Coordinates of C-alpha atoms in Angstrom, one line a residue:
M1 CA -105.3 131.0 -19.8
N2 CA -108.3 132.7 -18.3
V3 CA -111.5 131.1 -17.0
A4 CA -114.9 132.6 -16.7
N5 CA -116.9 132.4 -13.4
S6 CA -113.8 131.6 -11.4
N7 CA -115.7 132.0 -8.2
L8 CA -117.5 128.7 -8.8
N9 CA -116.2 125.2 -8.2
P10 CA -115.9 123.1 -11.4
S11 CA -118.8 120.9 -12.3
P12 CA -118.3 117.3 -13.4
K13 CA -120.9 117.8 -16.2
L14 CA -120.0 121.3 -17.5
I15 CA -116.7 123.1 -17.4
K16 CA -116.2 126.6 -18.8
Y17 CA -112.9 128.4 -19.5
S18 CA -111.4 131.1 -21.7
I19 CA -108.1 131.0 -23.7
N20 CA -106.1 133.9 -25.1
H21 CA -105.8 133.1 -28.9
G22 CA -104.3 136.5 -29.9
S23 CA -107.6 137.7 -31.3
G24 CA -109.2 137.7 -27.9
F25 CA -110.4 135.4 -25.1
I26 CA -112.7 132.5 -26.1
Q27 CA -115.2 130.9 -23.7
R28 CA -115.7 127.2 -24.3
K29 CA -118.1 124.8 -22.7
F30 CA -117.3 121.0 -22.3
N31 CA -120.0 118.6 -21.2
S32 CA -117.4 116.4 -19.4
S33 CA -114.2 116.8 -17.5
I34 CA -112.6 114.2 -19.6
A35 CA -112.9 116.3 -22.7
F36 CA -111.6 119.2 -20.7
S37 CA -108.5 117.3 -19.7
K38 CA -107.9 115.9 -23.2
F39 CA -108.1 119.4 -24.7
F40 CA -105.4 120.8 -22.5
Q41 CA -103.2 117.7 -22.7
Y42 CA -102.6 118.1 -26.4
S43 CA -102.8 121.9 -26.8
K44 CA -100.4 124.8 -27.2
F45 CA -101.8 128.2 -27.5
S46 CA -100.1 130.9 -29.6
G47 CA -101.9 134.0 -28.5
N48 CA -99.0 135.1 -26.2
K49 CA -96.7 132.0 -26.7
S50 CA -97.5 130.8 -23.2
L51 CA -97.8 127.0 -22.5
V52 CA -100.7 125.5 -20.6
K53 CA -99.5 122.6 -18.4
R54 CA -101.7 120.1 -16.6
V55 CA -101.2 119.7 -12.9
P56 CA -102.0 116.0 -12.1
F57 CA -104.5 116.5 -9.3
L58 CA -108.2 117.6 -9.6
N59 CA -107.6 119.0 -13.1
C60 CA -105.9 122.1 -11.8
F61 CA -104.2 124.2 -14.4
K62 CA -101.8 127.1 -14.2
R63 CA -100.1 129.4 -16.7
F64 CA -96.4 129.9 -16.4
D65 CA -96.1 133.4 -17.7
H66 CA -96.4 135.5 -14.5
T67 CA -100.2 135.7 -14.7
K68 CA -102.2 135.4 -11.5
T69 CA -104.3 132.4 -10.4
D70 CA -107.3 132.7 -8.2
E71 CA -106.6 131.2 -4.9
G72 CA -108.9 128.8 -3.2
V73 CA -110.7 127.7 -6.4
T74 CA -109.8 124.3 -7.6
G75 CA -109.2 123.9 -11.3
F76 CA -109.8 127.5 -12.3
P77 CA -107.0 129.8 -13.2
Y78 CA -107.3 133.6 -13.2
L79 CA -109.6 135.2 -15.8
P80 CA -109.9 138.8 -17.0
N81 CA -113.4 139.5 -18.4
R82 CA -112.4 140.2 -22.0
I83 CA -115.1 139.2 -24.5
E84 CA -115.0 138.6 -28.3
E85 CA -117.9 138.1 -30.7
L86 CA -117.7 134.5 -31.8
T87 CA -120.7 132.6 -33.3
H88 CA -119.5 129.4 -34.8
E89 CA -119.3 125.9 -33.2
Q90 CA -116.5 123.4 -33.2
T91 CA -116.1 119.8 -32.0
L92 CA -113.2 118.1 -30.3
E93 CA -113.1 114.4 -29.9
G94 CA -116.9 114.1 -30.1
E95 CA -117.4 116.8 -27.5
N96 CA -119.4 119.9 -28.3
I97 CA -117.5 123.2 -27.9
V98 CA -119.6 126.4 -27.9
L99 CA -117.8 129.6 -28.5
N100 CA -119.6 132.4 -26.7
P101 CA -119.2 136.2 -26.6
V102 CA -117.3 137.4 -23.4
V103 CA -116.7 141.1 -22.2
S104 CA -114.0 143.2 -20.4
P105 CA -114.4 146.7 -19.0
C106 CA -110.7 146.9 -18.6
A107 CA -109.9 146.4 -22.3
P108 CA -111.2 149.0 -24.7
Y109 CA -113.4 148.1 -27.6
F110 CA -111.8 150.7 -29.9
T111 CA -108.3 149.3 -30.2
D112 CA -108.6 149.2 -34.0
S113 CA -109.6 152.9 -34.0
Y114 CA -106.5 154.2 -32.2
S115 CA -105.5 155.7 -35.6
S116 CA -108.5 158.0 -35.3
I117 CA -107.0 159.7 -32.1
I118 CA -104.9 162.7 -33.3
K119 CA -102.2 164.6 -31.6
L120 CA -102.2 168.4 -32.2
Y121 CA -99.2 170.7 -32.4
C122 CA -100.1 174.3 -32.3
D123 CA -98.1 177.5 -32.5
S124 CA -100.2 180.4 -31.3
T125 CA -99.8 184.1 -30.4
D126 CA -102.3 185.7 -28.1
P127 CA -103.0 189.4 -28.0
N128 CA -102.2 191.5 -25.0
Y129 CA -105.4 193.3 -23.8
S130 CA -103.5 195.2 -21.2
Q131 CA -101.1 196.6 -23.8
P132 CA -103.4 196.3 -26.8
W133 CA -101.0 197.6 -29.5
Q134 CA -98.8 194.5 -29.1
M135 CA -99.0 190.7 -29.1
R136 CA -97.6 188.3 -26.6
K137 CA -94.7 185.9 -27.2
Q138 CA -95.5 182.9 -29.4
I139 CA -96.1 179.7 -27.5
K140 CA -96.2 176.1 -28.5
S141 CA -98.9 173.8 -27.2
I142 CA -100.0 170.1 -27.5
G143 CA -103.6 168.9 -27.6
S144 CA -105.7 166.0 -28.6
A145 CA -108.3 165.5 -31.3
F146 CA -110.1 162.7 -33.1
V147 CA -111.5 162.0 -36.5
I148 CA -115.3 162.1 -37.2
K149 CA -117.2 161.6 -40.5
D150 CA -116.7 163.7 -43.6
K151 CA -112.9 163.9 -43.1
L152 CA -113.3 166.3 -40.1
I153 CA -111.2 166.4 -37.0
L154 CA -112.9 167.5 -33.8
T155 CA -111.1 169.2 -30.9
N156 CA -111.5 172.0 -28.3
A157 CA -111.6 175.6 -29.4
H158 CA -109.1 176.6 -26.7
C159 CA -106.6 174.2 -28.3
V160 CA -106.5 176.2 -31.6
S161 CA -107.5 179.7 -30.5
W162 CA -105.1 182.4 -32.0
Q163 CA -103.2 179.6 -33.7
N164 CA -100.6 180.6 -36.4
R165 CA -100.0 177.0 -37.5
C166 CA -101.5 173.7 -36.5
L167 CA -99.9 170.3 -37.3
V168 CA -101.6 166.9 -36.7
K169 CA -100.1 163.4 -36.2
K170 CA -101.8 160.1 -36.2
H171 CA -101.2 157.5 -33.5
G172 CA -98.3 155.3 -34.4
S173 CA -97.1 157.6 -37.2
T174 CA -94.1 160.0 -37.3
M175 CA -95.5 162.2 -40.0
K176 CA -97.0 165.6 -39.2
Y177 CA -99.5 167.1 -41.5
P178 CA -100.6 170.8 -41.7
A179 CA -104.3 171.1 -40.6
R180 CA -106.7 173.8 -41.7
L181 CA -109.2 175.3 -39.3
I182 CA -112.8 175.1 -40.7
E183 CA -115.0 176.5 -37.9
I184 CA -114.6 177.3 -34.2
G185 CA -117.3 177.7 -31.5
H186 CA -116.1 179.4 -28.4
E187 CA -119.2 179.2 -26.3
C188 CA -119.1 175.4 -26.5
D189 CA -115.3 175.2 -26.7
L190 CA -115.3 173.1 -29.9
A191 CA -113.6 173.4 -33.2
V192 CA -113.3 171.3 -36.4
L193 CA -110.3 171.0 -38.7
T194 CA -109.4 169.1 -41.8
V195 CA -106.2 168.0 -43.6
D196 CA -106.0 168.6 -47.3
D197 CA -103.4 165.8 -47.9
D198 CA -105.3 162.7 -48.9
S199 CA -102.5 160.4 -47.6
F200 CA -103.4 161.5 -44.1
W201 CA -106.8 159.8 -44.3
E202 CA -105.5 156.4 -45.3
G203 CA -106.4 153.7 -42.7
I204 CA -108.5 156.0 -40.6
E205 CA -111.9 155.0 -39.5
P206 CA -114.0 157.9 -38.1
L207 CA -115.4 157.5 -34.6
E208 CA -119.1 157.4 -34.0
F209 CA -121.1 159.3 -31.3
G210 CA -123.2 157.7 -28.6
D211 CA -125.7 159.1 -26.2
V212 CA -125.2 161.2 -23.1
P213 CA -123.9 158.8 -20.4
N214 CA -125.8 157.8 -17.3
L215 CA -124.5 158.2 -13.8
H216 CA -121.9 155.6 -12.8
D217 CA -121.3 154.6 -16.4
N218 CA -117.7 153.5 -17.2
V219 CA -115.8 156.0 -19.3
T220 CA -112.4 155.9 -21.0
V221 CA -110.6 159.1 -21.9
V222 CA -108.0 158.9 -24.6
G223 CA -105.5 161.6 -25.5
Y224 CA -102.0 163.0 -25.3
P225 CA -101.5 164.6 -21.9
T226 CA -98.1 165.9 -20.8
G227 CA -95.6 163.4 -19.5
G228 CA -95.0 161.5 -22.6
D229 CA -95.3 161.4 -26.4
N230 CA -97.5 158.3 -26.9
L231 CA -101.2 157.8 -26.5
C232 CA -102.5 157.8 -22.9
I233 CA -105.6 156.1 -21.7
T234 CA -107.4 156.8 -18.4
S235 CA -110.7 155.5 -17.1
G236 CA -113.3 156.5 -14.6
V237 CA -117.0 156.7 -14.0
V238 CA -119.6 159.4 -14.6
S239 CA -120.2 161.1 -11.3
R240 CA -122.4 164.0 -12.4
V241 CA -124.4 165.4 -15.3
D242 CA -125.2 169.1 -14.9
V243 CA -125.2 172.5 -16.6
T244 CA -121.8 174.0 -15.8
T245 CA -119.8 177.2 -16.8
Y246 CA -117.4 176.5 -19.6
C247 CA -114.3 178.3 -18.4
H248 CA -113.1 179.1 -22.0
S249 CA -116.1 181.3 -22.7
N250 CA -117.9 181.8 -19.4
F251 CA -121.0 180.3 -21.0
R252 CA -123.3 177.8 -19.2
L253 CA -124.0 174.5 -21.1
L254 CA -124.6 170.9 -20.2
C255 CA -121.5 169.1 -19.0
V256 CA -120.5 165.6 -17.8
Q257 CA -118.3 165.3 -14.7
I258 CA -116.1 162.2 -14.5
D259 CA -113.5 161.0 -12.0
A260 CA -110.9 160.1 -14.6
A261 CA -107.8 162.3 -14.7
I262 CA -107.9 165.0 -17.4
N263 CA -104.5 166.8 -17.6
S264 CA -102.9 169.4 -19.8
G265 CA -102.8 167.9 -23.3
N266 CA -105.9 165.7 -22.8
S267 CA -108.1 168.6 -24.1
G268 CA -109.9 167.7 -27.3
G269 CA -109.5 163.9 -26.8
P270 CA -112.6 161.6 -26.9
A271 CA -114.3 160.1 -23.9
I272 CA -115.5 156.6 -25.0
K273 CA -118.1 154.2 -23.7
D274 CA -118.9 150.9 -25.5
G275 CA -116.8 151.9 -28.5
K276 CA -118.6 155.2 -29.1
V277 CA -117.7 158.8 -28.3
I278 CA -119.9 160.1 -25.5
G279 CA -118.0 163.4 -25.0
V280 CA -114.9 165.5 -25.5
A281 CA -112.5 166.2 -22.6
F282 CA -112.0 169.9 -22.1
Q283 CA -111.4 171.1 -18.5
A284 CA -110.6 169.9 -15.0
Y285 CA -111.2 171.3 -11.5
D286 CA -107.9 172.8 -10.2
E287 CA -108.7 172.5 -6.5
A288 CA -109.5 168.8 -6.4
Q289 CA -107.9 165.6 -7.8
N290 CA -109.5 163.4 -10.4
I291 CA -112.4 165.7 -11.3
G292 CA -112.6 166.2 -15.0
Y293 CA -115.3 167.4 -17.4
I294 CA -116.3 166.4 -20.9
I295 CA -118.6 168.1 -23.4
P296 CA -121.6 165.7 -24.0
T297 CA -122.7 164.6 -27.4
C298 CA -125.9 166.8 -27.4
I299 CA -123.7 169.9 -27.4
I300 CA -121.4 168.4 -30.0
S301 CA -124.3 167.5 -32.2
Q302 CA -125.8 171.1 -32.0
F303 CA -122.4 172.5 -32.9
L304 CA -121.9 170.3 -36.0
K305 CA -125.6 170.8 -37.0
Q306 CA -125.1 174.5 -37.2
I307 CA -122.1 174.1 -39.5
E308 CA -124.0 171.7 -41.7
L309 CA -127.1 173.8 -42.0
F310 CA -125.7 177.3 -42.0
K311 CA -122.1 176.7 -43.3
K312 CA -120.8 178.4 -40.2
Y313 CA -121.1 178.3 -36.4
T314 CA -124.0 180.6 -35.3
G315 CA -123.7 180.2 -31.5
F316 CA -125.8 179.0 -28.6
V317 CA -128.7 181.1 -27.6
T318 CA -130.2 182.4 -24.3
I319 CA -133.5 184.0 -23.3
G320 CA -131.7 187.2 -22.4
I321 CA -132.8 187.8 -18.8
T322 CA -131.6 187.8 -15.3
Y323 CA -133.8 186.2 -12.7
Q324 CA -134.4 185.5 -9.0
L325 CA -135.2 182.1 -7.6
L326 CA -138.6 181.6 -6.0
T327 CA -137.7 179.3 -3.2
N328 CA -139.2 181.5 -0.5
P329 CA -142.8 180.6 0.3
Y330 CA -143.8 184.1 1.3
L331 CA -142.5 185.5 -2.0
K332 CA -144.4 182.9 -3.9
S333 CA -147.6 183.7 -2.0
Y334 CA -147.1 187.5 -2.6
L335 CA -146.8 186.8 -6.4
S336 CA -150.0 184.7 -6.3
L337 CA -148.4 181.4 -7.4
N338 CA -150.6 179.5 -4.9
N339 CA -153.7 180.6 -6.8
L340 CA -152.8 179.0 -10.2
P341 CA -155.1 176.5 -11.9
Q342 CA -154.5 172.8 -11.1
N343 CA -153.0 172.0 -14.5
V344 CA -150.3 174.6 -14.0
N345 CA -147.3 173.8 -11.8
P346 CA -147.0 176.6 -9.2
S347 CA -143.3 177.2 -9.6
G348 CA -141.0 179.4 -11.7
I349 CA -138.5 182.2 -11.7
L350 CA -138.9 186.0 -11.3
V351 CA -137.6 188.2 -14.1
C352 CA -135.2 191.0 -12.8
Q353 CA -133.4 192.4 -15.9
Y354 CA -133.8 191.7 -19.6
D355 CA -132.2 192.5 -22.9
K356 CA -133.4 195.6 -24.8
S357 CA -134.6 193.3 -27.6
L358 CA -137.3 192.1 -25.3
N359 CA -138.8 195.5 -24.6
G360 CA -142.6 195.3 -24.7
I361 CA -142.5 191.5 -24.6
I362 CA -141.1 190.7 -21.1
Q363 CA -141.4 192.9 -18.1
T364 CA -139.7 193.1 -14.7
N365 CA -141.5 191.0 -12.1
D366 CA -142.9 188.6 -14.7
V367 CA -142.9 185.0 -13.4
I368 CA -141.8 182.5 -16.0
L369 CA -143.6 179.2 -15.4
Q370 CA -142.7 177.2 -18.5
I371 CA -140.1 177.3 -21.3
N372 CA -141.2 175.6 -24.5
G373 CA -143.6 173.4 -22.4
H374 CA -140.9 172.5 -19.8
D375 CA -142.0 173.3 -16.2
V376 CA -139.5 175.6 -14.5
A377 CA -138.9 174.8 -10.9
D378 CA -138.4 177.4 -8.1
D379 CA -134.7 176.7 -8.1
G380 CA -134.3 177.5 -11.9
T381 CA -134.1 173.9 -13.1
V382 CA -136.0 171.8 -15.6
H383 CA -136.5 168.1 -16.0
F384 CA -133.6 166.3 -17.7
R385 CA -134.2 162.5 -17.6
G386 CA -135.6 160.2 -15.1
V387 CA -135.5 162.0 -11.7
E388 CA -132.6 164.2 -12.8
R389 CA -132.9 168.0 -13.1
V390 CA -130.6 170.6 -14.6
H391 CA -130.3 174.3 -15.1
L392 CA -133.0 175.8 -17.3
A393 CA -130.4 176.7 -20.0
Y394 CA -130.6 173.0 -21.0
S395 CA -134.1 173.6 -22.5
L396 CA -132.5 175.8 -25.2
T397 CA -129.7 173.5 -26.2
N398 CA -131.2 172.4 -29.5
K399 CA -132.4 175.9 -30.5
F400 CA -130.8 178.1 -33.2
C401 CA -130.4 181.9 -33.4
G402 CA -133.7 183.3 -34.7
D403 CA -135.8 180.4 -33.4
E404 CA -139.0 181.2 -31.5
C405 CA -139.4 180.3 -27.8
E406 CA -142.7 180.0 -26.1
L407 CA -143.0 181.1 -22.5
L408 CA -145.9 180.7 -20.0
I409 CA -145.7 183.6 -17.6
L410 CA -147.7 185.0 -14.7
R411 CA -148.1 188.8 -15.0
D412 CA -150.3 190.8 -12.6
N413 CA -152.1 187.6 -11.5
N414 CA -152.9 186.7 -15.2
L415 CA -151.5 183.7 -17.1
K416 CA -150.1 184.7 -20.5
K417 CA -148.3 182.8 -23.3
I418 CA -145.7 184.9 -25.1
K419 CA -143.2 184.2 -27.9
I420 CA -139.7 185.6 -28.0
R421 CA -137.1 185.4 -30.7
L422 CA -133.9 183.7 -29.4
G423 CA -130.5 185.1 -30.1
K424 CA -127.4 186.5 -28.4
P425 CA -128.1 189.3 -25.9
N426 CA -126.3 192.6 -26.1
Y427 CA -124.2 192.5 -23.0
L428 CA -122.7 195.6 -21.6
V429 CA -119.4 193.7 -21.0
P430 CA -119.0 190.9 -23.5
E431 CA -118.6 187.4 -22.0
H432 CA -115.7 186.6 -24.3
Q433 CA -113.9 188.2 -27.3
W434 CA -112.0 185.3 -28.9
D435 CA -110.8 185.9 -32.4
I436 CA -111.4 189.7 -32.0
M437 CA -108.3 191.8 -31.8
P438 CA -108.3 194.3 -28.8
R439 CA -109.3 197.8 -29.6
Y440 CA -107.7 201.0 -28.3
Y441 CA -107.5 204.7 -28.8
I442 CA -104.7 207.0 -27.6
Y443 CA -105.2 210.7 -27.2
G444 CA -102.4 212.8 -25.7
G445 CA -101.1 209.8 -23.8
L446 CA -104.5 208.8 -22.5
V447 CA -105.1 205.1 -23.4
F448 CA -108.8 204.3 -23.8
I449 CA -110.1 200.8 -24.2
P450 CA -113.5 199.1 -24.1
L451 CA -114.0 197.1 -20.9
S452 CA -113.9 193.3 -21.5
M453 CA -113.4 190.1 -19.5
E454 CA -110.1 189.6 -21.3
Y455 CA -108.8 193.0 -20.2
L456 CA -109.8 192.3 -16.6
K457 CA -108.0 189.0 -16.7
D458 CA -104.8 190.4 -18.3
E459 CA -104.7 193.4 -16.0
F460 CA -105.7 191.8 -12.7
G461 CA -105.3 188.1 -13.2
K462 CA -107.7 185.2 -13.0
K463 CA -109.1 186.4 -9.7
F464 CA -109.9 189.9 -11.1
Y465 CA -113.1 189.9 -9.1
E466 CA -111.1 190.2 -6.0
R467 CA -108.5 192.7 -7.2
A468 CA -110.2 195.0 -9.8
P469 CA -111.7 198.3 -8.6
N470 CA -115.4 198.4 -8.0
A471 CA -115.8 200.9 -10.8
L472 CA -114.8 198.2 -13.3
L473 CA -116.7 195.4 -11.6
K474 CA -120.1 197.2 -11.4
P475 CA -120.7 197.1 -15.1
L476 CA -120.5 193.3 -14.9
S477 CA -123.6 193.3 -12.7
D478 CA -125.5 195.6 -15.0
I479 CA -125.5 192.8 -17.5
F480 CA -127.3 194.3 -20.5
A481 CA -126.6 197.4 -22.5
K482 CA -129.4 200.0 -22.4
E483 CA -128.6 201.4 -25.8
K484 CA -127.5 199.7 -29.1
G485 CA -123.7 199.7 -29.3
E486 CA -123.2 200.8 -25.7
E487 CA -119.8 200.0 -24.2
V488 CA -117.9 200.8 -21.0
V489 CA -115.0 203.0 -22.1
V490 CA -112.1 202.8 -19.6
L491 CA -108.9 204.9 -19.2
S492 CA -106.5 202.0 -18.8
Q493 CA -103.4 204.1 -18.2
I494 CA -101.7 207.4 -19.0
L495 CA -98.4 207.3 -20.9
A496 CA -96.2 209.9 -19.2
S497 CA -95.2 213.2 -20.9
D498 CA -95.1 216.9 -20.0
L499 CA -98.7 217.2 -21.3
T500 CA -100.1 215.0 -18.5
I501 CA -98.1 216.2 -15.5
G502 CA -100.1 215.7 -12.3
Y503 CA -102.5 213.1 -13.8
D504 CA -101.9 209.7 -12.2
F505 CA -105.1 207.8 -12.9
K506 CA -105.7 204.4 -14.4
N507 CA -108.6 201.9 -14.7
I508 CA -111.4 204.4 -14.3
R509 CA -114.5 204.6 -16.4
L510 CA -115.0 207.5 -18.8
V511 CA -118.3 209.2 -18.5
S512 CA -118.2 212.2 -20.9
V513 CA -116.1 214.4 -23.2
N514 CA -116.9 218.1 -23.0
D515 CA -120.1 217.2 -21.2
V516 CA -121.3 214.8 -23.9
K517 CA -121.9 211.3 -22.8
V518 CA -119.6 208.7 -24.4
L519 CA -121.5 205.8 -25.9
N520 CA -118.6 203.6 -27.1
L521 CA -115.0 203.8 -28.3
K522 CA -116.0 204.7 -31.9
H523 CA -118.1 207.6 -30.5
L524 CA -115.1 208.8 -28.5
E525 CA -112.9 208.9 -31.6
Q526 CA -115.5 210.9 -33.5
M527 CA -115.9 213.4 -30.7
L528 CA -112.2 213.9 -30.2
M529 CA -111.7 214.6 -33.9
E530 CA -114.3 217.3 -33.8
V531 CA -113.0 218.8 -30.5
T532 CA -109.5 219.2 -32.0
K533 CA -110.9 221.5 -34.6
D534 CA -113.2 223.6 -32.6
S535 CA -112.1 223.9 -28.9
K536 CA -109.0 225.1 -27.1
Y537 CA -109.4 222.5 -24.3
V538 CA -110.8 219.1 -24.1
K539 CA -112.4 218.0 -20.8
F540 CA -112.6 214.3 -19.9
Q541 CA -115.0 213.5 -17.0
F542 CA -114.7 210.2 -15.3
E543 CA -116.6 208.4 -12.5
Q544 CA -116.3 209.9 -9.0
D545 CA -116.2 213.3 -10.8
I546 CA -112.5 213.0 -11.7
L547 CA -111.5 215.6 -14.4
V548 CA -108.7 215.5 -16.9
V549 CA -108.2 218.6 -19.1
L550 CA -105.8 218.8 -22.0
E551 CA -104.9 221.7 -24.4
T552 CA -105.9 220.5 -27.8
S553 CA -103.2 222.4 -29.7
K554 CA -100.5 220.6 -27.7
V555 CA -101.8 217.1 -28.3
P556 CA -100.4 216.3 -31.8
E557 CA -96.9 217.5 -30.7
F558 CA -96.7 215.3 -27.7
E559 CA -98.5 212.4 -29.2
H560 CA -95.9 211.7 -31.8
Q561 CA -93.2 211.7 -29.1
I562 CA -95.2 209.4 -26.8
L563 CA -95.9 206.8 -29.6
E564 CA -92.2 206.8 -30.6
Q565 CA -91.0 206.3 -27.0
H566 CA -93.3 203.3 -26.5
A567 CA -92.8 201.8 -30.0
I568 CA -96.5 202.1 -30.7
S569 CA -97.1 202.1 -34.5
S570 CA -100.5 203.9 -34.4
H571 CA -102.5 205.9 -32.0
K572 CA -105.5 203.6 -32.6
S573 CA -106.3 200.0 -33.5
R574 CA -107.2 199.1 -37.0
I575 CA -110.8 198.5 -36.0
I576 CA -112.4 200.9 -33.5

């Protein structure tokens, strides 16, 4: 038995209490203590088979089922705050009993929707970017997911990346069903699957989405983390809403930080508030406890909308610039921001580099004052809600590839409105290459690859920025490619043979072949095919003026031997 408002002494005119009837706790009001006593004298309650016994002094009641009783409050047993929706009225011995709704933050609203929480079983094989002609060992992983409308299952992209097979199991079921991947979005770390077997969908109610939560909102995270086979529920509060880097893709999007534990296996599970999904659990902070992150519904909505409108995931967009903050007052004065009209906010960001697609539209040293009507602050933030501010990337969350974006800029002391076409910039080093097999080209034992973030991680570990040579880190700061199709071609290693005696180089950037600048890996292949026919020697020039020279007539002879020794099936990848 549980009683509401247990911090108050009982009134002789009105007594309130709650009883566990199995379907929930019911709050009833009696307009006399006599009716209150009579009700308990003749009642047994079947919710959990516990008996309520009257203590013959001051109408004090206790439950004899190991539940707590609030001390120091006469006549009121312990009460959890569970609420059920009850609207009808009953009478007992002439006394009016009003059944009122009551709430509980500790008991989830979505108990009936547990069947919508799905457990994922994935077998996946990742490529080896350091040895691009081979794959890694197959691994098994477990993740979480949940059912949404249209017979779709939503989860994280990193749960199903490079998957060979994916099985799903409903809560409370022992049956595993093969799932089919429909679409995957790596920037936002989301993926949708479906199950073709109709029997899987029996008894499942799709979960609905809510709004982005506010600070200090209570959140419940549901999923299948390591440590057990059954559903696991953790709870916490929203501690921060901000634009954060998604570690799966190195892309910056809006994110919600919570203090609920998110562990391995929780990924893809829903975060729930008031019975609605307000996010998807996807990453945690390794260097601190109880800091987890969820993908908010505005990002989920944009991902699903792209699939609905374009029948595929088209990606999240950026302006395609690098910029400097204008927090220094002397820099702002130098750029004449203090002389703007009164209706223009004197704050913004300074353009440093830009994608080649913006040539003739944006210039270096332009000051961006507004993005689609949103004032940009000196610290690179825009208004979010209330007094909250977030990174300017948020202002593009609901935009699609090809959409126009209007910028208010200050150029040479003149205000201008310009329009740019949003898309995906042509980065010199791609931010991620998920679902793209690594490319390579081997010539005389020299292994050439295009520089990528995946290669740096495989070769030097997660802290590659501390361990990789400066020659490979510098292109990361160059950001944008200057020419269409430009890549950083790297000599990753030299496979030993008599042809390459004396050459002991690795992880250096290729500049030219026979004094012709190398644009990308495909261009390198074309040049080497021509060199083999026309020249006695082939000269490779690398950064720091390092030279490697091979005799072209000897290359085919040694190359066959090298490939056989290292069990490499081909001297180049299927796609260059």
